[in-house]
XYZ file of N, CA and C in Angstrom:
432
model
N 16.902 -12.457 -0.700
C 18.082 -11.973 -0.030
C 17.704 -10.797 0.871
N 17.935 -10.949 2.154
C 17.651 -9.862 3.088
C 18.806 -8.865 3.061
N 18.458 -7.602 2.983
C 19.478 -6.556 2.955
C 19.972 -6.245 4.352
N 21.245 -5.996 4.452
C 21.779 -5.497 5.712
C 21.534 -3.993 5.768
N 21.661 -3.428 6.943
C 21.510 -1.983 7.082
C 22.580 -1.259 6.266
N 23.784 -1.800 6.258
C 24.879 -1.183 5.487
C 24.578 -1.209 3.993
N 24.031 -2.318 3.490
C 23.674 -2.402 2.068
C 22.586 -1.395 1.730
N 21.570 -1.321 2.586
C 20.486 -0.369 2.345
C 21.024 1.058 2.348
N 21.868 1.385 3.308
C 22.426 2.738 3.385
C 23.289 3.061 2.169
N 24.080 2.108 1.705
C 24.894 2.312 0.497
C 24.005 2.540 -0.716
N 22.965 1.744 -0.814
C 22.020 1.863 -1.918
C 21.399 3.263 -1.932
N 20.980 3.725 -0.762
C 20.362 5.048 -0.656
C 21.380 6.144 -0.973
N 22.576 6.054 -0.420
C 23.599 7.062 -0.705
C 23.917 7.130 -2.195
N 24.021 5.975 -2.830
C 24.380 5.948 -4.252
C 23.299 6.522 -5.158
N 22.034 6.374 -4.782
C 20.995 6.952 -5.645
C 21.076 8.476 -5.623
N 21.527 9.058 -4.508
C 21.719 10.509 -4.450
C 22.884 10.934 -5.331
N 23.962 10.176 -5.291
C 25.119 10.483 -6.154
C 24.724 10.414 -7.622
N 23.927 9.416 -7.973
C 23.481 9.257 -9.359
C 22.603 10.433 -9.790
N 21.746 10.892 -8.890
C 20.851 12.012 -9.219
C 21.643 13.254 -9.626
N 22.795 13.450 -9.025
C 23.622 14.618 -9.336
C 24.105 14.614 -10.785
N 24.100 13.455 -11.421
C 24.567 13.342 -12.804
C 23.423 13.410 -13.818
N 22.198 13.561 -13.333
C 21.035 13.579 -14.224
C 21.160 14.669 -15.284
N 20.706 14.329 -16.490
C 20.649 15.288 -17.587
C 19.171 15.596 -17.813
N 18.715 16.679 -17.190
C 17.292 17.017 -17.236
C 17.097 18.501 -17.555
N 17.604 18.948 -18.729
C 17.519 20.375 -19.052
C 16.102 20.846 -19.378
N 15.191 19.957 -19.684
C 13.839 20.341 -20.097
C 12.869 20.330 -18.931
N 12.811 19.231 -18.190
C 11.866 19.136 -17.084
C 12.455 19.637 -15.768
N 13.776 19.632 -15.657
C 14.486 19.937 -14.404
C 14.176 18.905 -13.321
N 13.571 17.788 -13.686
C 13.174 16.719 -12.752
C 14.288 15.673 -12.723
N 15.208 15.839 -11.783
C 16.359 14.941 -11.687
C 15.997 13.696 -10.884
N 16.405 12.548 -11.391
C 16.156 11.271 -10.718
C 17.453 10.484 -10.697
N 17.680 9.829 -9.554
C 18.825 8.940 -9.415
C 18.361 7.585 -8.935
N 19.047 6.566 -9.383
C 18.686 5.199 -9.023
C 19.952 4.412 -8.727
N 19.863 3.530 -7.763
C 20.950 2.580 -7.521
C 20.340 1.191 -7.444
N 21.113 0.221 -7.887
C 20.647 -1.147 -8.045
C 21.680 -2.089 -7.450
N 21.228 -2.976 -6.586
C 22.098 -3.974 -5.971
C 21.825 -5.325 -6.615
N 22.875 -5.978 -7.103
C 22.721 -7.317 -7.668
C 22.783 -8.349 -6.549
N 22.324 -9.549 -6.843
C 22.332 -10.593 -5.812
C 23.744 -11.007 -5.421
N 24.732 -10.690 -6.257
C 26.109 -11.015 -5.883
C 26.842 -9.810 -5.287
N 26.086 -8.759 -4.934
C 26.649 -7.639 -4.187
C 27.174 -6.470 -4.986
N 27.098 -6.519 -6.312
C 27.558 -5.386 -7.115
C 26.504 -4.288 -7.126
N 26.962 -3.063 -7.239
C 26.069 -1.910 -7.278
C 26.202 -1.195 -8.616
N 25.071 -0.807 -9.169
C 25.020 -0.037 -10.413
C 24.144 1.187 -10.163
N 24.469 2.265 -10.847
C 23.668 3.474 -10.701
C 23.165 3.926 -12.063
N 22.144 4.770 -12.007
C 21.611 5.365 -13.225
C 20.960 6.694 -12.904
N 20.936 7.568 -13.889
C 20.241 8.848 -13.762
C 19.358 9.007 -14.995
N 18.365 9.871 -14.882
C 17.538 10.116 -16.053
C 18.320 10.938 -17.063
N 18.097 10.648 -18.335
C 18.765 11.335 -19.431
C 17.667 11.788 -20.402
N 17.392 13.081 -20.390
C 16.349 13.624 -21.250
C 16.873 13.873 -22.662
N 15.931 14.028 -23.577
C 16.247 14.257 -24.974
C 15.253 15.262 -25.526
N 15.693 16.115 -26.421
C 14.817 17.139 -26.995
C 13.598 16.532 -27.687
N 13.716 15.302 -28.159
C 12.564 14.664 -28.807
C 11.600 14.051 -27.789
N 11.906 14.149 -26.528
C 11.147 13.613 -25.403
C 11.013 12.096 -25.439
N 10.662 11.518 -26.561
C 10.534 10.068 -26.664
C 11.857 9.347 -26.466
N 12.948 10.054 -26.669
C 14.265 9.462 -26.487
C 14.760 9.517 -25.049
N 13.960 10.077 -24.164
C 14.329 10.175 -22.752
C 14.368 8.793 -22.117
N 15.340 8.586 -21.248
C 15.467 7.307 -20.542
C 15.458 7.601 -19.047
N 14.663 6.832 -18.317
C 14.541 6.998 -16.866
C 15.749 6.415 -16.134
N 15.978 6.910 -14.939
C 17.120 6.472 -14.122
C 17.087 4.974 -13.834
N 15.910 4.448 -13.553
C 15.798 3.023 -13.225
C 16.237 2.155 -14.400
N 15.797 2.522 -15.587
C 16.176 1.742 -16.769
C 17.651 1.886 -17.079
N 18.213 3.078 -16.867
C 19.650 3.252 -17.087
C 20.427 2.305 -16.178
N 20.079 2.269 -14.897
C 20.789 1.395 -13.952
C 20.649 -0.071 -14.347
N 19.446 -0.483 -14.705
C 19.206 -1.884 -15.075
C 19.959 -2.228 -16.360
N 19.908 -1.344 -17.344
C 20.595 -1.615 -18.613
C 22.110 -1.665 -18.429
N 22.636 -0.818 -17.551
C 24.070 -0.886 -17.255
C 24.416 -2.248 -16.656
N 23.605 -2.702 -15.711
C 23.869 -4.000 -15.075
C 23.773 -5.132 -16.096
N 22.725 -5.134 -16.886
C 22.535 -6.195 -17.886
C 23.681 -6.180 -18.895
N 24.131 -4.994 -19.294
C 25.231 -4.919 -20.262
C 26.543 -5.449 -19.686
N 26.602 -5.577 -18.363
C 27.774 -6.156 -17.694
C 27.519 -7.617 -17.298
N 26.422 -8.187 -17.806
C 26.135 -9.597 -17.555
C 25.379 -9.892 -16.272
N 24.874 -8.876 -15.618
C 24.153 -9.052 -14.354
C 22.654 -8.966 -14.603
N 21.933 -10.000 -14.226
C 20.479 -10.014 -14.432
C 19.700 -10.433 -13.193
N 20.382 -10.641 -12.089
C 19.711 -11.021 -10.836
C 19.898 -9.877 -9.837
N 18.765 -9.283 -9.448
C 18.798 -8.080 -8.644
C 18.197 -8.299 -7.262
N 18.785 -7.633 -6.262
C 18.362 -7.799 -4.875
C 17.557 -6.620 -4.353
N 17.842 -5.399 -4.829
C 17.136 -4.209 -4.338
C 17.439 -3.030 -5.244
N 16.568 -2.028 -5.134
C 16.681 -0.834 -5.963
C 16.273 0.366 -5.121
N 16.949 1.491 -5.269
C 16.576 2.728 -4.570
C 16.466 3.855 -5.590
N 15.479 4.730 -5.370
C 15.195 5.822 -6.297
C 15.009 7.105 -5.490
N 15.578 8.191 -5.991
C 15.333 9.486 -5.369
C 15.158 10.552 -6.433
N 14.537 11.655 -6.026
C 14.401 12.838 -6.875
C 14.413 14.049 -5.958
N 14.129 15.211 -6.482
C 14.190 16.431 -5.681
C 12.864 16.790 -4.998
N 11.819 16.014 -5.199
C 10.515 16.320 -4.589
C 10.583 16.076 -3.088
N 10.157 17.064 -2.331
C 10.234 16.959 -0.873
C 8.909 16.587 -0.227
N 7.806 16.785 -0.940
C 6.494 16.610 -0.320
C 5.867 15.230 -0.525
N 6.518 14.370 -1.309
C 5.954 13.037 -1.520
C 7.038 12.083 -1.992
N 6.744 10.800 -1.852
C 7.631 9.762 -2.375
C 7.258 9.521 -3.832
N 8.242 9.388 -4.691
C 7.999 9.194 -6.114
C 8.411 7.777 -6.486
N 7.515 7.082 -7.172
C 7.778 5.690 -7.553
C 8.100 5.590 -9.043
N 8.604 4.437 -9.472
C 8.938 4.261 -10.893
C 7.710 4.411 -11.788
N 7.938 4.900 -13.000
C 6.860 4.997 -13.982
C 6.459 3.586 -14.432
N 5.420 3.485 -15.178
C 4.927 2.187 -15.634
C 5.935 1.419 -16.476
N 6.618 2.104 -17.374
C 7.593 1.430 -18.225
C 8.745 0.878 -17.380
N 9.195 1.667 -16.409
C 10.275 1.196 -15.532
C 9.813 0.008 -14.691
N 8.580 0.056 -14.218
C 8.056 -1.077 -13.442
C 8.087 -2.350 -14.282
N 7.727 -2.231 -15.544
C 7.734 -3.399 -16.426
C 9.159 -3.916 -16.639
N 10.116 -3.017 -16.787
C 11.512 -3.440 -16.957
C 12.025 -4.097 -15.674
N 11.681 -3.548 -14.535
C 12.095 -4.142 -13.254
C 11.563 -5.565 -13.130
N 10.285 -5.748 -13.408
C 9.668 -7.065 -13.233
C 10.167 -8.079 -14.266
N 10.751 -7.609 -15.349
C 11.371 -8.516 -16.325
C 12.477 -9.337 -15.660
N 13.160 -8.718 -14.707
C 14.306 -9.369 -14.075
C 14.032 -9.861 -12.662
N 13.012 -9.352 -12.020
C 12.698 -9.804 -10.662
C 11.234 -9.550 -10.353
N 10.539 -10.606 -9.996
C 9.129 -10.443 -9.635
C 8.954 -10.192 -8.138
N 10.074 -10.155 -7.411
C 10.021 -9.956 -5.962
C 11.280 -9.207 -5.526
N 11.248 -7.885 -5.669
C 12.419 -7.066 -5.335
C 11.978 -5.856 -4.520
N 12.674 -5.586 -3.413
C 12.343 -4.381 -2.655
C 12.810 -3.132 -3.395
N 11.971 -2.108 -3.330
C 12.261 -0.828 -3.968
C 12.120 0.253 -2.900
N 13.195 1.001 -2.709
C 13.203 2.076 -1.727
C 12.952 3.396 -2.439
N 11.882 4.074 -2.040
C 11.550 5.397 -2.571
C 12.064 6.395 -1.551
N 13.005 7.246 -1.957
C 13.755 8.065 -1.006
C 13.560 9.556 -1.291
N 13.195 10.281 -0.250
C 13.075 11.743 -0.354
C 14.452 12.392 -0.159
N 14.567 13.682 -0.510
C 15.848 14.382 -0.341
C 16.388 14.380 1.092
N 15.517 14.255 2.087
C 15.989 14.218 3.481
C 16.372 12.798 3.923
N 16.372 11.868 2.974
C 16.742 10.455 3.161
C 15.709 9.626 3.915
N 14.520 10.192 4.159
C 13.437 9.334 4.640
C 13.016 8.473 3.454
N 12.549 7.283 3.738
C 12.202 6.388 2.636
C 11.002 5.516 2.979
N 10.398 5.005 1.935
C 9.383 3.967 2.026
C 9.927 2.763 1.282
N 9.658 1.583 1.824
C 10.037 0.357 1.135
C 8.785 -0.284 0.551
N 8.849 -0.580 -0.727
C 7.762 -1.260 -1.428
C 8.352 -2.465 -2.140
N 7.518 -3.250 -2.759
C 7.978 -4.388 -3.552
C 7.374 -4.254 -4.936
N 8.117 -4.670 -5.948
C 7.616 -4.554 -7.320
C 6.290 -5.289 -7.487
N 6.106 -6.397 -6.774
C 4.844 -7.134 -6.939
C 3.650 -6.332 -6.425
N 3.897 -5.363 -5.523
C 2.833 -4.483 -5.056
C 2.658 -3.266 -5.968
N 3.771 -2.807 -6.539
C 3.710 -1.654 -7.440
C 3.182 -2.024 -8.820
N 3.306 -3.309 -9.192
C 2.827 -3.762 -10.495
C 2.100 -5.099 -10.321
N 0.893 -5.047 -9.728
C 0.142 -6.296 -9.538
C -0.296 -6.866 -10.893
N -0.432 -8.150 -10.944
C -0.850 -8.844 -12.173
C 0.090 -8.532 -13.336
N 1.366 -8.453 -13.050
C 2.362 -8.092 -14.054
C 2.449 -9.123 -15.171
N 2.755 -8.643 -16.354
C 3.068 -9.502 -17.492
C 4.553 -9.800 -17.406
N 4.903 -11.048 -17.181
C 6.293 -11.427 -16.917
C 6.774 -12.477 -17.918
N 8.067 -12.753 -17.918
C 8.580 -13.817 -18.786
C 7.898 -15.162 -18.536
N 7.437 -15.386 -17.323
C 6.738 -16.640 -17.000
C 5.470 -16.775 -17.836
N 4.772 -15.660 -18.070
C 3.550 -15.696 -18.890
C 3.877 -16.136 -20.312
N 4.978 -15.642 -20.863
C 5.367 -16.041 -22.214
C 5.767 -17.511 -22.263
N 6.489 -17.977 -21.256
C 6.887 -19.392 -21.206
C 5.660 -20.282 -21.144
N 4.679 -19.894 -20.334
C 3.448 -20.675 -20.217
C 2.719 -20.717 -21.547
N 2.625 -19.567 -22.216
C 1.967 -19.515 -23.523
C 2.688 -20.413 -24.540
N 4.009 -20.328 -24.577
C 4.771 -21.121 -25.522
C 4.611 -22.623 -25.272
N 4.529 -22.998 -24.005
C 4.310 -24.413 -23.676
C 2.933 -24.848 -24.125
N 1.923 -24.000 -23.932
C 0.560 -24.329 -24.356
C 0.473 -24.397 -25.875
N 1.144 -23.476 -26.541
C 1.104 -23.424 -28.007
C 1.766 -24.629 -28.642
N 2.784 -25.174 -27.971
C 3.491 -26.322 -28.551
C 2.815 -27.649 -28.198
N 1.794 -27.618 -27.362
C 1.075 -28.870 -26.984
C 0.052 -29.260 -28.018
């Protein structure tokens, strides 16, 4: 699904709105994410830190889990922003794995505070990904 300029702009604007809701009292590293489904719905997420650190959830996973909990599992694009001005910040490894669970070919916009962005694809950010297809192939081989 090719994004329109309006869809991309909405996606970028929404990731900034989501960042404002981040709960990051320990790291002060606020992240916002917006997610567009293939049927045009938008979901947002922010990072939510926890004193135990291991209980922290990244913005990308929050957005994806919100969408999945509403029955949406087909995604068209994702945008991420944080407060870093000197570089583009990409999803962590765990978030990349969660993204690829639902889409092996999705554009990801990495957005700086000044709204400049880079567009990447999950297949480039997570080459040789372990995907549901790998499990299906294994299960088919195991049952032969």
